[in-house]
Coordinates of C-alpha atoms in Angstrom, one line a residue:
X1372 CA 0.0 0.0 0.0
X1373 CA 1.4 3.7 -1.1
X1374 CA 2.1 5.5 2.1
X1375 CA -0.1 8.4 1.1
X1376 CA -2.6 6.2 1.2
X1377 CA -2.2 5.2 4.8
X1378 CA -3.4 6.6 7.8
X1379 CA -2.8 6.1 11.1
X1380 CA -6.0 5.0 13.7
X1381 CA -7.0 8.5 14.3
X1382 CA -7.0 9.3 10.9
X1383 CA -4.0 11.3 10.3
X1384 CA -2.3 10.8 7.2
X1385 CA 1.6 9.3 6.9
X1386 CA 2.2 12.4 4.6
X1387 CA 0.4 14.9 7.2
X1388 CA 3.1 13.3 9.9
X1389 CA 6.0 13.4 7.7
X1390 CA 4.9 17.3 7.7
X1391 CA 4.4 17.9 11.1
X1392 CA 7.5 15.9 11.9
X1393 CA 9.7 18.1 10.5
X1394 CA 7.7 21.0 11.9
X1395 CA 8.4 19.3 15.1
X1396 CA 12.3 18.9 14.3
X1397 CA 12.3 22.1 13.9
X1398 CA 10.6 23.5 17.0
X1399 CA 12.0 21.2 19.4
X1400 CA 15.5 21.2 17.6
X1401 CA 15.7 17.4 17.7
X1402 CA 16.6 14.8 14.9
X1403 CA 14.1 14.2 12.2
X1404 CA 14.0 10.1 13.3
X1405 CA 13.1 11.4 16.5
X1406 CA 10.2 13.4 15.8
X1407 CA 8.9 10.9 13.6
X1408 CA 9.3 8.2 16.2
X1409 CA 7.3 10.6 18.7
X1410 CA 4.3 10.9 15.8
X1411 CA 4.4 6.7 15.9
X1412 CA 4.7 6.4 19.6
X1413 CA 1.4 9.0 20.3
X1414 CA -0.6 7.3 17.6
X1415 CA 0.4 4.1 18.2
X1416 CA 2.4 3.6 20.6
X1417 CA 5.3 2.2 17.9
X1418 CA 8.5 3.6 16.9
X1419 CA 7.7 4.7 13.1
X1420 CA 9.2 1.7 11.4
X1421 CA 7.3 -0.3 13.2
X1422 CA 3.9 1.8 12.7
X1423 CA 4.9 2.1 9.2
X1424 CA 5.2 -1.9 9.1
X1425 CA 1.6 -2.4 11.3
X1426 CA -0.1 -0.6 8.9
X1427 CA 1.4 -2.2 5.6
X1428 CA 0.3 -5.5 7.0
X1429 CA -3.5 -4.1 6.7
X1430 CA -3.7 -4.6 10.9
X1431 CA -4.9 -1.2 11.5
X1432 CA -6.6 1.4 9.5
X1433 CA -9.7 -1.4 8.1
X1434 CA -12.9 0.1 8.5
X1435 CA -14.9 -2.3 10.9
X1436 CA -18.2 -4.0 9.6
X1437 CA -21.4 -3.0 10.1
X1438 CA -23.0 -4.3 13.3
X1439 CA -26.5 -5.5 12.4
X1440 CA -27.7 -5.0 15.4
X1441 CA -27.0 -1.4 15.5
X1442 CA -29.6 -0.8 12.1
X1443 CA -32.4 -2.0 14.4
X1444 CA -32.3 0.8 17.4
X1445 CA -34.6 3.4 17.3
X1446 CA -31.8 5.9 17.2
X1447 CA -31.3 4.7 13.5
X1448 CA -34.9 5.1 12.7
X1449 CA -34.2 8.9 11.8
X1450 CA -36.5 10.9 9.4
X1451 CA -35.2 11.2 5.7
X1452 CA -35.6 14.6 6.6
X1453 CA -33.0 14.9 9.5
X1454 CA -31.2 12.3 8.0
X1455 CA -30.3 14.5 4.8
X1456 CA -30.0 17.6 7.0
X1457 CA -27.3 16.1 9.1
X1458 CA -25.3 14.4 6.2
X1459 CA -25.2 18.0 4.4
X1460 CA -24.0 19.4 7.9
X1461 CA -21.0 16.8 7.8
X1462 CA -20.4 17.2 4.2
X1463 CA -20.1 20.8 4.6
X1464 CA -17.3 20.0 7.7
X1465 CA -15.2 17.7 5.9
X1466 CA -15.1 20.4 3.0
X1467 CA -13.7 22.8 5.5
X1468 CA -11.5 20.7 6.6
X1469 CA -10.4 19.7 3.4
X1470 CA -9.7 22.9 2.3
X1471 CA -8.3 24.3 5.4
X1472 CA -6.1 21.1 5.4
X1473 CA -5.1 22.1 1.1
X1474 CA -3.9 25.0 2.4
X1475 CA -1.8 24.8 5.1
X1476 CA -0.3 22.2 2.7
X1477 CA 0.5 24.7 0.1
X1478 CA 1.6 26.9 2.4
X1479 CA 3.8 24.5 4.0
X1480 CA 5.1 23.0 0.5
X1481 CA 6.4 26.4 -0.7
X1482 CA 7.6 27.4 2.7
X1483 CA 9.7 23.8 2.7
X1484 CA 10.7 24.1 -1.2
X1485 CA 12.9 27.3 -0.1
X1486 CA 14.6 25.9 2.5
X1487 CA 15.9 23.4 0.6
X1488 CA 19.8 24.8 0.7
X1489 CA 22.5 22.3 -1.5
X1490 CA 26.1 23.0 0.0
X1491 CA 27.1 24.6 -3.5
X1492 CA 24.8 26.8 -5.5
X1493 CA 25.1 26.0 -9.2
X1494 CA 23.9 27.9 -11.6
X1495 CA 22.8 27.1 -15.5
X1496 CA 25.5 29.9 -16.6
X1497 CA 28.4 27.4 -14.7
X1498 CA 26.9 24.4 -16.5
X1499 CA 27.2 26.3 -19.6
X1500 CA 30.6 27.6 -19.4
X1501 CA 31.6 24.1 -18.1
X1502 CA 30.4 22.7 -21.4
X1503 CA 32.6 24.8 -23.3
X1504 CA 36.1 24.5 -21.3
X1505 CA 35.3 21.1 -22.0
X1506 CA 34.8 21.4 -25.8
X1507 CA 38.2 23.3 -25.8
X1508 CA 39.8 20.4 -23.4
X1509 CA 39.1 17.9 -26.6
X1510 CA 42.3 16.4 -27.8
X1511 CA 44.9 18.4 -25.5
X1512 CA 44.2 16.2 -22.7
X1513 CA 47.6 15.1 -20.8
X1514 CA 46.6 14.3 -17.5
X1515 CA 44.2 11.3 -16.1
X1516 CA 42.9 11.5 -12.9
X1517 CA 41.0 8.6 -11.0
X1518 CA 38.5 9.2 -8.2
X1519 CA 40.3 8.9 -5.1
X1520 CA 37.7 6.5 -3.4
X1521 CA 38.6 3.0 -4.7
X1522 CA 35.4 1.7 -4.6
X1523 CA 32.7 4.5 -6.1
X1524 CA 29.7 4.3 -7.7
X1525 CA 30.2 4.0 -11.8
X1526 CA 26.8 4.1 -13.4
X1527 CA 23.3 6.2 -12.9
X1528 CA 21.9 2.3 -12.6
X1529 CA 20.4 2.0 -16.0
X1530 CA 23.3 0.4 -17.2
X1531 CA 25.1 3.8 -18.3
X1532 CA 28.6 5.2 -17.4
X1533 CA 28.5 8.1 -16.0
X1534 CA 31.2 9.5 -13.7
X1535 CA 35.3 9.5 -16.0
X1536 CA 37.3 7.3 -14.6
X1537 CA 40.1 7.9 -15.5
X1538 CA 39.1 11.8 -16.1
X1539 CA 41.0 13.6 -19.0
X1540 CA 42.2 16.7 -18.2
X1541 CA 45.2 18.9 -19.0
X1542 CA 47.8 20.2 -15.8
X1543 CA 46.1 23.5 -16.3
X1544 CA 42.9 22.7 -15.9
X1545 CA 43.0 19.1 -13.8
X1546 CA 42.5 21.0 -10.2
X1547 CA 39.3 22.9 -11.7
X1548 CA 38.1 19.9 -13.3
X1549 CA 38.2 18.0 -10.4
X1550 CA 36.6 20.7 -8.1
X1551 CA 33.3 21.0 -10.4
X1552 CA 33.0 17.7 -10.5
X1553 CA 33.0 17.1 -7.0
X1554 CA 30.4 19.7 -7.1
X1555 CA 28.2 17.9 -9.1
X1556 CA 28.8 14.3 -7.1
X1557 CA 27.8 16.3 -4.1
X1558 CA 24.5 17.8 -5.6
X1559 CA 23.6 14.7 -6.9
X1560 CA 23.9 13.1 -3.9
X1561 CA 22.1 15.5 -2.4
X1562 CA 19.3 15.7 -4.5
X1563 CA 19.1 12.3 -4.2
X1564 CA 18.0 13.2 -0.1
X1565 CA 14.9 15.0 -1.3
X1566 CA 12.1 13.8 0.1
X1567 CA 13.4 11.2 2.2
X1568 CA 13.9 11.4 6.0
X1569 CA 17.6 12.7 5.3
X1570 CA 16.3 15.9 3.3
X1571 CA 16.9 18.2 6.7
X1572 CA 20.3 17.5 6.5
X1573 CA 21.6 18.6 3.3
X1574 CA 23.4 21.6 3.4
X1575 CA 23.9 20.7 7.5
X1576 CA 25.7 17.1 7.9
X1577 CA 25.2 16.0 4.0
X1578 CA 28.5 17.1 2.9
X1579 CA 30.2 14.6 5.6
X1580 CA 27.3 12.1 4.7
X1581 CA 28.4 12.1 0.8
X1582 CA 32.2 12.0 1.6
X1583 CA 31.7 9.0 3.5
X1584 CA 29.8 7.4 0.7
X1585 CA 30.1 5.9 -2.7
X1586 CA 29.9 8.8 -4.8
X1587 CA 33.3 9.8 -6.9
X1588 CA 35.4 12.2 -5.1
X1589 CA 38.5 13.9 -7.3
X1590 CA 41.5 14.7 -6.1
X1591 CA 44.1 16.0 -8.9
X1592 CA 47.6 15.7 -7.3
X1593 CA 46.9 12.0 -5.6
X1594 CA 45.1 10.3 -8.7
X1595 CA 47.2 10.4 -11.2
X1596 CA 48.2 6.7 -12.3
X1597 CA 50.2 5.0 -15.6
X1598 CA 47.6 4.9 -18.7
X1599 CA 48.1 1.6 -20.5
X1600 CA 44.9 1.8 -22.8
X1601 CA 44.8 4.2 -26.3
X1602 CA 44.7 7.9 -24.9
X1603 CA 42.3 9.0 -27.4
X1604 CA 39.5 6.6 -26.7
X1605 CA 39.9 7.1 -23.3
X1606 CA 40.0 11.2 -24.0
X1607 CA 36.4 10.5 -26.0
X1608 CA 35.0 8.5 -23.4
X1609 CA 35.8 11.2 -20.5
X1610 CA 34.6 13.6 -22.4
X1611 CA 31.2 11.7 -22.8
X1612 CA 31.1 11.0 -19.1
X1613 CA 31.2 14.5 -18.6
X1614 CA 28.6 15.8 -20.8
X1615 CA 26.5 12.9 -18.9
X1616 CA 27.5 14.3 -15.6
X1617 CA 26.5 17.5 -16.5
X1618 CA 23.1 17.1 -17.9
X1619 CA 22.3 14.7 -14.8
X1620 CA 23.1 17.9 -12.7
X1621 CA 21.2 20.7 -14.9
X1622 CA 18.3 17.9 -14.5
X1623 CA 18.2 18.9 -10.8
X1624 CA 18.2 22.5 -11.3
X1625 CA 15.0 22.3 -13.6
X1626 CA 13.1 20.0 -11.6
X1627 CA 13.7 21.5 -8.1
X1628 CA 13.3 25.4 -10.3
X1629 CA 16.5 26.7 -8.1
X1630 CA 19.4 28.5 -9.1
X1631 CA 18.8 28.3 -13.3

């Protein structure tokens, strides 16, 4: 079952609580985890994982059948009149709510969109300019560079190459090359953190989280290793990873409408 689909006994939503758990975070100055778990522990007495896991298992949140029984008192023998009044009074409630609900949603998404702050701020115009010190770069390369992290991750998991390994650079430009693409590693993992319980953190412990990952991470003057494969292919290929590299990062700019 989609989580925005659940709801918890009381009838609050699992995306209502992800929003007023990082409300919470915020007001109380405590992890996000921990808000979370507090949500889980009020409504169900449950850390989160476990609430999350209680109601994917269909245990709670099941409307409970009809008591037969209950059709036959005279309190259900109500006047179509009365009946219809009422049901218009509750239907003109659960509008309210609805809508008062809608917008402090709205509210609440544009308020959390802007405080989404990457480490780096990257703009379209760097991309750009980017593209075109790599266009000069194309067939003066002299210098390979390796990530530094032995074990990284290679491919955008559809099968497709995209961070240079080795990276084709020239002296000149090797310490710049290796700088924007840490950038772009970094934003990418980053962006990655949206909407996830981690999304609080970027731009606050996400730098430290992405160096201790698998992401790429350059270093110029301690990569450098003996090429034994044909330089040009291997100049064409880097260049190809980096044209990947920087579409995959423009990609974030346009979808998350920051910075372009």
């Amino acid at each position: 079952m989609n989580q925005l689909e659940q709801y918890f006994p009381s009838g609050l939503s699992i995306s209502r609580a992800k929003k007023d758990a990082k409300k919470q975070k915020k007001a109380k100055a405590i992890p996000l985890n921990q808000a979370l778990d507090e949500i889980a522990q009020s409504e169900m007495n449950l850390t989160w994982e476990q609430a999350l896991k209680a109601l994917s298992s269909n245990d709670y949140g099941q409307n409970e059948p009809l008591n037969e029984e209950m059709l036959t008192l005279p309190e259900a023998v109500l006047s179509a009149e009365q009946t219809s009044s009422e049901a218009m009074s509750e239907e003109s409630c659960e509008q309210s709510d609805e809508q008062d609900e809608l917008l402090d949603e709205d509210e609440y998404d544009d308020e959390e969109k802007g405080e989404v702050n990457f480490t780096h701020t990257i703009y379209n115009s760097q991309l750009i300019a980017f593209e075109e010190m790599v266009d000069k770069n194309s067939g003066q390369a002299d210098t390979y560079i390796y990530p530094a992290n032995e074990v990284f991750i290679q491919g955008n998991g559809n099968g497709t190459k995209l961070w240079p390994s080795p990276l084709a650079a020239t002296e000149s430009n090797a310490d710049l090359f290796c700088d924007m693409l840490n950038k772009f590693s970094l934003r990418i993992f980053e962006y990655d953190l949206i909407d996830t319980i981690y999304e609080d953190e970027i731009g606050e412990t996400s730098y430290e989280m992405w160096y201790e990952s698998n992401c790429p991470i350059y270093e110029s003057s301690d990569c450098e290793r003996e090429i034994t494969a044909d330089p040009d292919y291997i100049h064409v290929k880097s260049q190809r990873s980096l044209y990947f590299v920087i579409n995959m990062v423009r990609s974030t700019l346009i979808s998350w409408e920051l910075e372009m």
